[in-house]
Amino acid sequence: MTILKPMRWMTLILTKIDDLIQDCFDLPEGELEPLFEKAYRASRERFSNKMAFYAPGMVHYETEFHEATDLYRFPSISVTGKGCSLNCEHCNANLLDPMIPATTPEALWKEFNEIKNRGGSGCLISGGATPKGDTPLMEFIPTIKRAKDELGIDIVVHTGIVYPETAKALGEAGIDGAMLDIIGSDETLRQIYHLDASVEIFDDSMSYLEDYGVPYMPHIIAGLHYGELIGEANAIKMIAKHEPNSVVVVAFMPLDRTPMQDITPASPMDIARVILATRLAIPEKPLILGCARPLGEHRRITDKLAIDAGVNGIAYPSDEGYEYAEEKGFTLSFADQCCSLIERVL
């Protein structure tokens, strides 16, 4: 009997994962059913029959099964106001518009207290990027730590690219989660994000967060490259080498007043391919369909496909998505929090 050395064994495992991921992207739609069945089964076996739904404070959300209309239940706060140095093609700083501006530590502390006084459970700290691709968090981290220590609210952070000093400070502050987009294509990084860098910076970012014990939830953006699937498979492969707390799949959605406002987004099936590959490559981690994705019929179809592909949670579910999960026999929960905190209910 041949005994494989550990490095050889790991190489074989990674090769198998890579092949599985590629199948999810390359096989014709009609041949994907066995992979859907495998992904759905793996998710149910690992996470039982729980399905978590989320409606945090950025969006007014009212349906027949849940109402979340108070901005301060879990608001998004921008430490740069409406400013961003990168002005990415898909966003052009528009995603900062609905956020509460808090551009000084004093203003941020005031918002933390407002959240606490109004019965909110926490918030997302976000903001525009610096020319290096990170959110300028350092001057705010002492205030974040104070809020964790004195107010006990949940705080998750959009980090952008992570550098060692930021990871260290976030670890010491005791944040509840760091969220960052993982881009798998150098071309996408240059053309969409306006960053002249290699995607290895995202590999490094995850390593720094792990080094300093920061819980983190990487995001994969389906169709970010002008609606096409370009680097998503590589992004999944990068994440699969690490130990995130959960993984979130979102999708490019055209926004007015951006260079990509007329671009057709990835189809629901293409988004499902990304979810499918992520579930099969990373079966042991919670998988969420996040808040950013096209609306209308597109969302209704995507939600149902996501459930079939093995997600454990959905942010702002459509009526059809909610009802489909109910029909499938899931035990449903709803929280007015960021979906990145899904580990608390699974």
Short mmCIF file of C-alpha atoms in Angstrom, two decimals:
data_model
loop_
_atom_site.label_atom_id
_atom_site.label_comp_id
_atom_site.label_asym_id
_atom_site.label_seq_id
_atom_site.Cartn_x
_atom_site.Cartn_y
_atom_site.Cartn_z
CA MET A 1 0.00 0.00 0.00
CA THR A 2 1.38 3.42 -1.00
CA ILE A 3 1.31 6.06 1.72
CA LEU A 4 1.05 9.59 0.34
CA LYS A 5 3.13 12.29 1.95
CA PRO A 6 1.09 15.15 3.50
CA MET A 7 2.05 17.66 0.80
CA ARG A 8 1.12 15.23 -1.97
CA TRP A 9 -2.17 14.46 -0.23
CA MET A 10 -2.98 18.18 0.06
CA THR A 11 -2.13 18.71 -3.60
CA LEU A 12 -4.56 15.95 -4.59
CA ILE A 13 -7.32 17.46 -2.44
CA LEU A 14 -6.82 20.93 -3.93
CA THR A 15 -6.77 19.51 -7.45
CA LYS A 16 -10.07 17.73 -6.82
CA ILE A 17 -11.61 20.94 -5.44
CA ASP A 18 -10.35 22.92 -8.43
CA ASP A 19 -11.89 20.41 -10.83
CA LEU A 20 -15.20 20.52 -8.96
CA ILE A 21 -15.27 24.31 -9.06
CA GLN A 22 -14.53 24.34 -12.77
CA ASP A 23 -17.33 21.86 -13.47
CA CYS A 24 -19.80 24.25 -11.84
CA PHE A 25 -18.77 26.98 -14.27
CA ASP A 26 -18.22 24.92 -17.42
CA LEU A 27 -20.94 22.27 -17.54
CA PRO A 28 -24.09 23.01 -19.58
CA GLU A 29 -27.05 23.99 -17.44
CA GLY A 30 -28.78 20.69 -18.20
CA GLU A 31 -25.91 18.74 -16.64
CA LEU A 32 -25.78 20.65 -13.35
CA GLU A 33 -28.58 18.81 -11.55
CA PRO A 34 -26.30 16.19 -9.89
CA LEU A 35 -24.11 18.99 -8.55
CA PHE A 36 -27.15 20.86 -7.21
CA GLU A 37 -28.27 17.69 -5.47
CA LYS A 38 -24.81 17.13 -4.00
CA ALA A 39 -24.54 20.73 -2.77
CA TYR A 40 -28.03 20.77 -1.25
CA ARG A 41 -27.44 17.44 0.49
CA ALA A 42 -24.06 18.56 1.85
CA SER A 43 -25.60 21.72 3.26
CA ARG A 44 -28.48 19.92 4.96
CA GLU A 45 -26.17 17.28 6.43
CA ARG A 46 -23.80 19.89 7.86
CA PHE A 47 -26.29 22.57 8.93
CA SER A 48 -29.53 20.61 9.40
CA ASN A 49 -32.73 22.32 8.28
CA LYS A 50 -32.07 25.89 9.40
CA MET A 51 -32.48 28.82 7.04
CA ALA A 52 -31.63 32.31 8.30
CA PHE A 53 -33.09 35.45 6.73
CA TYR A 54 -31.78 38.97 7.32
CA ALA A 55 -32.98 42.55 6.87
CA PRO A 56 -30.44 45.05 8.28
CA GLY A 57 -30.97 48.79 8.39
CA MET A 58 -29.76 50.03 5.03
CA VAL A 59 -32.97 49.12 3.17
CA HIS A 60 -36.62 49.70 4.08
CA TYR A 61 -38.08 46.19 4.00
CA GLU A 62 -41.74 45.27 4.34
CA THR A 63 -43.30 41.95 3.36
CA GLU A 64 -46.21 39.88 4.59
CA PHE A 65 -43.83 37.77 6.68
CA HIS A 66 -41.44 40.41 8.07
CA GLU A 67 -41.24 44.15 8.55
CA ALA A 68 -38.01 46.03 9.22
CA THR A 69 -38.39 49.77 8.82
CA ASP A 70 -36.25 51.36 11.55
CA LEU A 71 -32.95 52.61 10.13
CA TYR A 72 -31.25 52.23 13.50
CA ARG A 73 -31.99 48.54 14.00
CA PHE A 74 -28.62 47.81 12.31
CA PRO A 75 -27.50 50.84 10.29
CA SER A 76 -24.59 51.27 7.92
CA ILE A 77 -22.19 54.08 8.79
CA SER A 78 -19.64 55.62 6.43
CA VAL A 79 -16.46 56.96 8.01
CA THR A 80 -15.69 58.82 4.78
CA GLY A 81 -19.14 60.29 4.24
CA LYS A 82 -19.76 60.22 0.50
CA GLY A 83 -16.07 60.31 -0.39
CA CYS A 84 -14.10 57.57 -2.14
CA SER A 85 -10.69 57.73 -3.83
CA LEU A 86 -11.26 54.80 -6.21
CA ASN A 87 -14.77 55.49 -7.55
CA CYS A 88 -15.07 51.96 -8.89
CA GLU A 89 -16.89 51.46 -12.18
CA HIS A 90 -19.81 49.56 -10.63
CA CYS A 91 -20.37 51.87 -7.65
CA ASN A 92 -18.89 55.35 -8.24
CA ALA A 93 -19.47 55.99 -4.51
CA ASN A 94 -23.26 55.64 -4.92
CA LEU A 95 -23.45 52.86 -2.33
CA LEU A 96 -22.30 55.39 0.27
CA ASP A 97 -25.33 57.64 -0.28
CA PRO A 98 -27.80 55.86 2.05
CA MET A 99 -25.22 55.37 4.81
CA ILE A 100 -25.07 57.54 7.92
CA PRO A 101 -21.99 59.78 7.67
CA ALA A 102 -19.62 59.81 10.67
CA THR A 103 -16.30 61.20 9.54
CA THR A 104 -14.71 61.81 12.94
CA PRO A 105 -14.31 59.53 15.97
CA GLU A 106 -16.58 61.90 17.92
CA ALA A 107 -19.34 61.64 15.31
CA LEU A 108 -18.97 57.87 15.27
CA TRP A 109 -19.29 57.67 19.06
CA LYS A 110 -22.47 59.74 18.85
CA GLU A 111 -23.94 57.29 16.32
CA PHE A 112 -22.98 54.30 18.45
CA ASN A 113 -24.91 55.80 21.36
CA GLU A 114 -27.88 56.61 19.12
CA ILE A 115 -28.00 52.96 18.05
CA LYS A 116 -27.91 51.80 21.66
CA ASN A 117 -30.52 54.31 22.82
CA ARG A 118 -32.91 53.41 20.02
CA GLY A 119 -32.72 49.69 20.70
CA GLY A 120 -30.50 48.72 17.79
CA SER A 121 -28.25 45.70 18.13
CA GLY A 122 -25.25 46.97 16.20
CA CYS A 123 -24.02 48.41 12.93
CA LEU A 124 -21.86 48.06 9.86
CA ILE A 125 -18.87 50.38 9.61
CA SER A 126 -18.07 51.12 5.99
CA GLY A 127 -16.75 53.93 3.83
CA GLY A 128 -15.05 54.81 0.60
CA ALA A 129 -11.62 53.45 -0.24
CA THR A 130 -8.21 55.08 -0.09
CA PRO A 131 -5.95 54.90 -3.17
CA LYS A 132 -4.53 51.69 -1.63
CA GLY A 133 -7.94 50.02 -1.68
CA ASP A 134 -8.54 49.93 2.08
CA THR A 135 -11.19 51.66 4.17
CA PRO A 136 -9.45 54.34 6.31
CA LEU A 137 -10.31 52.80 9.68
CA MET A 138 -7.28 53.33 11.90
CA GLU A 139 -8.31 56.60 13.57
CA PHE A 140 -11.75 55.12 14.32
CA ILE A 141 -10.66 51.81 15.83
CA PRO A 142 -10.19 53.12 19.41
CA THR A 143 -13.79 54.38 19.25
CA ILE A 144 -14.94 51.02 17.90
CA LYS A 145 -13.17 49.27 20.78
CA ARG A 146 -14.80 51.64 23.26
CA ALA A 147 -18.23 50.84 21.82
CA LYS A 148 -17.56 47.12 22.11
CA ASP A 149 -16.39 47.50 25.72
CA GLU A 150 -18.92 50.04 27.01
CA LEU A 151 -22.03 49.57 24.87
CA GLY A 152 -21.80 45.89 23.96
CA ILE A 153 -23.19 46.37 20.46
CA ASP A 154 -22.31 44.21 17.47
CA ILE A 155 -19.90 45.84 15.04
CA VAL A 156 -18.97 44.48 11.63
CA VAL A 157 -16.62 46.30 9.31
CA HIS A 158 -16.06 46.69 5.58
CA THR A 159 -12.28 46.65 5.46
CA GLY A 160 -11.43 46.72 1.78
CA ILE A 161 -7.90 45.41 1.34
CA VAL A 162 -6.38 44.53 4.71
CA TYR A 163 -2.92 45.52 5.86
CA PRO A 164 -1.17 44.05 8.93
CA GLU A 165 -1.52 47.12 11.16
CA THR A 166 -5.26 47.29 10.49
CA ALA A 167 -5.76 43.58 11.14
CA LYS A 168 -3.86 43.88 14.43
CA ALA A 169 -5.92 46.86 15.57
CA LEU A 170 -9.23 45.23 14.59
CA GLY A 171 -8.24 42.10 16.48
CA GLU A 172 -7.50 44.13 19.60
CA ALA A 173 -10.80 46.01 19.23
CA GLY A 174 -12.77 42.75 19.28
CA ILE A 175 -14.99 43.43 16.27
CA ASP A 176 -17.62 40.85 15.39
CA GLY A 177 -16.64 40.51 11.75
CA ALA A 178 -14.59 41.90 8.89
CA MET A 179 -16.11 41.81 5.42
CA LEU A 180 -14.10 42.16 2.24
CA ASP A 181 -14.66 41.47 -1.44
CA ILE A 182 -12.37 38.79 -2.87
CA ILE A 183 -11.54 39.57 -6.50
CA GLY A 184 -10.11 36.71 -8.54
CA SER A 185 -9.01 38.54 -11.69
CA ASP A 186 -6.19 41.07 -12.05
CA GLU A 187 -8.04 42.50 -15.05
CA THR A 188 -11.17 43.09 -12.96
CA LEU A 189 -9.07 44.66 -10.24
CA ARG A 190 -7.62 47.15 -12.71
CA GLN A 191 -10.66 47.86 -14.88
CA ILE A 192 -13.44 47.86 -12.26
CA TYR A 193 -11.65 48.77 -9.02
CA HIS A 194 -9.02 51.06 -10.61
CA LEU A 195 -6.30 49.31 -8.60
CA ASP A 196 -2.98 48.47 -10.22
CA ALA A 197 -2.31 45.39 -8.10
CA SER A 198 -2.41 41.60 -8.11
CA VAL A 199 -5.23 39.53 -6.63
CA GLU A 200 -2.65 38.08 -4.25
CA ILE A 201 -3.43 41.07 -2.02
CA PHE A 202 -6.74 39.38 -1.15
CA ASP A 203 -4.96 36.16 -0.25
CA ASP A 204 -2.70 38.23 2.00
CA SER A 205 -5.68 40.11 3.46
CA MET A 206 -7.30 36.89 4.63
CA SER A 207 -4.00 35.69 6.09
CA TYR A 208 -3.56 38.92 8.09
CA LEU A 209 -7.07 38.65 9.53
CA GLU A 210 -6.38 35.07 10.55
CA ASP A 211 -3.01 36.01 12.06
CA TYR A 212 -4.70 38.46 14.44
CA GLY A 213 -7.79 36.40 15.21
CA VAL A 214 -10.30 38.62 13.42
CA PRO A 215 -13.50 36.81 12.39
CA TYR A 216 -14.09 37.50 8.72
CA MET A 217 -16.64 36.88 6.00
CA PRO A 218 -15.27 37.12 2.44
CA HIS A 219 -17.64 38.22 -0.31
CA ILE A 220 -17.66 36.97 -3.90
CA ILE A 221 -19.31 39.31 -6.42
CA ALA A 222 -20.91 37.34 -9.25
CA GLY A 223 -20.70 39.14 -12.58
CA LEU A 224 -18.60 42.07 -11.38
CA HIS A 225 -16.62 42.11 -14.65
CA TYR A 226 -19.29 43.79 -16.80
CA GLY A 227 -21.80 41.05 -16.02
CA GLU A 228 -19.44 38.22 -17.01
CA LEU A 229 -18.02 35.45 -14.83
CA ILE A 230 -14.28 36.09 -15.04
CA GLY A 231 -12.50 35.73 -11.70
CA GLU A 232 -15.16 34.14 -9.51
CA ALA A 233 -13.71 30.62 -9.74
CA ASN A 234 -10.30 31.87 -8.68
CA ALA A 235 -11.84 33.84 -5.81
CA ILE A 236 -13.49 30.65 -4.54
CA LYS A 237 -10.19 28.77 -4.80
CA MET A 238 -8.44 31.46 -2.77
CA ILE A 239 -11.08 31.41 -0.04
CA ALA A 240 -11.04 27.60 0.09
CA LYS A 241 -7.40 27.72 1.24
CA HIS A 242 -8.35 29.81 4.28
CA GLU A 243 -10.60 29.55 7.33
CA PRO A 244 -13.32 32.22 7.07
CA ASN A 245 -16.22 32.24 9.48
CA SER A 246 -18.70 32.24 6.60
CA VAL A 247 -18.81 33.10 2.91
CA VAL A 248 -21.18 35.56 1.24
CA VAL A 249 -22.10 35.58 -2.45
CA VAL A 250 -23.51 38.80 -3.86
CA ALA A 251 -24.05 39.93 -7.44
CA PHE A 252 -23.33 42.99 -9.51
CA MET A 253 -26.44 45.12 -9.87
CA PRO A 254 -26.45 48.12 -12.25
CA LEU A 255 -26.67 51.43 -10.40
CA ASP A 256 -27.72 54.77 -11.84
CA ARG A 257 -25.00 57.39 -12.22
CA THR A 258 -22.26 54.80 -12.69
CA PRO A 259 -20.27 53.83 -15.80
CA MET A 260 -21.88 50.37 -15.57
CA GLN A 261 -25.50 51.49 -15.26
CA ASP A 262 -26.45 49.95 -18.62
CA ILE A 263 -24.57 46.67 -18.18
CA THR A 264 -26.68 43.50 -18.05
CA PRO A 265 -25.99 41.69 -14.76
CA ALA A 266 -25.12 38.02 -14.48
CA SER A 267 -28.15 35.77 -14.95
CA PRO A 268 -29.73 34.00 -11.97
CA MET A 269 -28.21 30.75 -13.22
CA ASP A 270 -24.75 32.29 -13.43
CA ILE A 271 -25.11 33.52 -9.86
CA ALA A 272 -26.26 30.03 -8.91
CA ARG A 273 -23.11 28.60 -10.51
CA VAL A 274 -21.02 30.75 -8.19
CA ILE A 275 -23.05 29.66 -5.16
CA LEU A 276 -22.89 26.04 -6.24
CA ALA A 277 -19.12 26.09 -6.66
CA THR A 278 -18.68 27.83 -3.30
CA ARG A 279 -20.89 25.33 -1.49
CA LEU A 280 -19.08 22.32 -2.95
CA ALA A 281 -15.60 23.76 -2.43
CA ILE A 282 -16.26 24.99 1.12
CA PRO A 283 -18.94 22.66 2.53
CA GLU A 284 -18.09 23.21 6.19
CA LYS A 285 -18.71 26.98 6.32
CA PRO A 286 -22.03 28.86 6.39
CA LEU A 287 -22.92 30.23 2.95
CA ILE A 288 -25.14 33.26 2.45
CA LEU A 289 -26.77 35.01 -0.49
CA GLY A 290 -26.05 38.60 0.47
CA CYS A 291 -28.00 41.82 0.09
CA ALA A 292 -26.49 43.14 -3.16
CA ARG A 293 -28.22 41.52 -6.13
CA PRO A 294 -30.70 42.55 -8.84
CA LEU A 295 -34.33 43.07 -7.91
CA GLY A 296 -37.65 41.93 -9.39
CA GLU A 297 -38.06 38.66 -11.23
CA HIS A 298 -34.29 38.26 -11.32
CA ARG A 299 -34.17 38.17 -7.51
CA ARG A 300 -37.12 35.82 -7.23
CA ILE A 301 -35.44 33.27 -9.48
CA THR A 302 -32.02 33.75 -7.87
CA ASP A 303 -33.36 33.18 -4.36
CA LYS A 304 -34.89 29.82 -5.27
CA LEU A 305 -31.79 28.67 -7.13
CA ALA A 306 -29.64 29.72 -4.17
CA ILE A 307 -31.70 27.55 -1.84
CA ASP A 308 -31.32 24.61 -4.23
CA ALA A 309 -27.55 25.25 -4.32
CA GLY A 310 -27.20 24.96 -0.56
CA VAL A 311 -27.19 28.43 1.00
CA ASN A 312 -27.84 28.71 4.73
CA GLY A 313 -29.10 32.27 4.69
CA ILE A 314 -30.46 35.05 2.47
CA ALA A 315 -30.49 38.81 3.02
CA TYR A 316 -33.70 40.62 2.04
CA PRO A 317 -35.39 37.50 0.65
CA SER A 318 -38.14 37.80 -1.93
CA ASP A 319 -41.59 36.49 -1.06
CA GLU A 320 -40.96 33.59 -3.41
CA GLY A 321 -37.63 32.78 -1.77
CA TYR A 322 -39.19 32.77 1.69
CA GLU A 323 -42.09 30.59 0.59
CA TYR A 324 -39.79 28.20 -1.27
CA ALA A 325 -37.67 27.67 1.84
CA GLU A 326 -40.84 27.05 3.80
CA GLU A 327 -42.03 24.50 1.23
CA LYS A 328 -38.66 22.72 1.43
CA GLY A 329 -39.18 22.16 5.15
CA PHE A 330 -36.60 24.57 6.55
CA THR A 331 -36.89 26.00 10.05
CA LEU A 332 -36.87 29.73 9.33
CA SER A 333 -35.50 32.61 11.37
CA PHE A 334 -35.42 36.34 10.68
CA ALA A 335 -33.03 38.92 12.13
CA ASP A 336 -32.64 42.67 11.66
CA GLN A 337 -28.87 42.27 11.51
CA CYS A 338 -26.10 41.85 8.99
CA CYS A 339 -26.11 38.38 7.46
CA SER A 340 -22.41 38.02 8.31
CA LEU A 341 -23.45 37.09 11.86
CA ILE A 342 -25.10 33.87 10.69
CA GLU A 343 -22.93 31.65 12.90
CA ARG A 344 -25.06 32.72 15.86
CA VAL A 345 -28.15 30.92 14.59
CA LEU A 346 -26.74 27.83 12.86
#
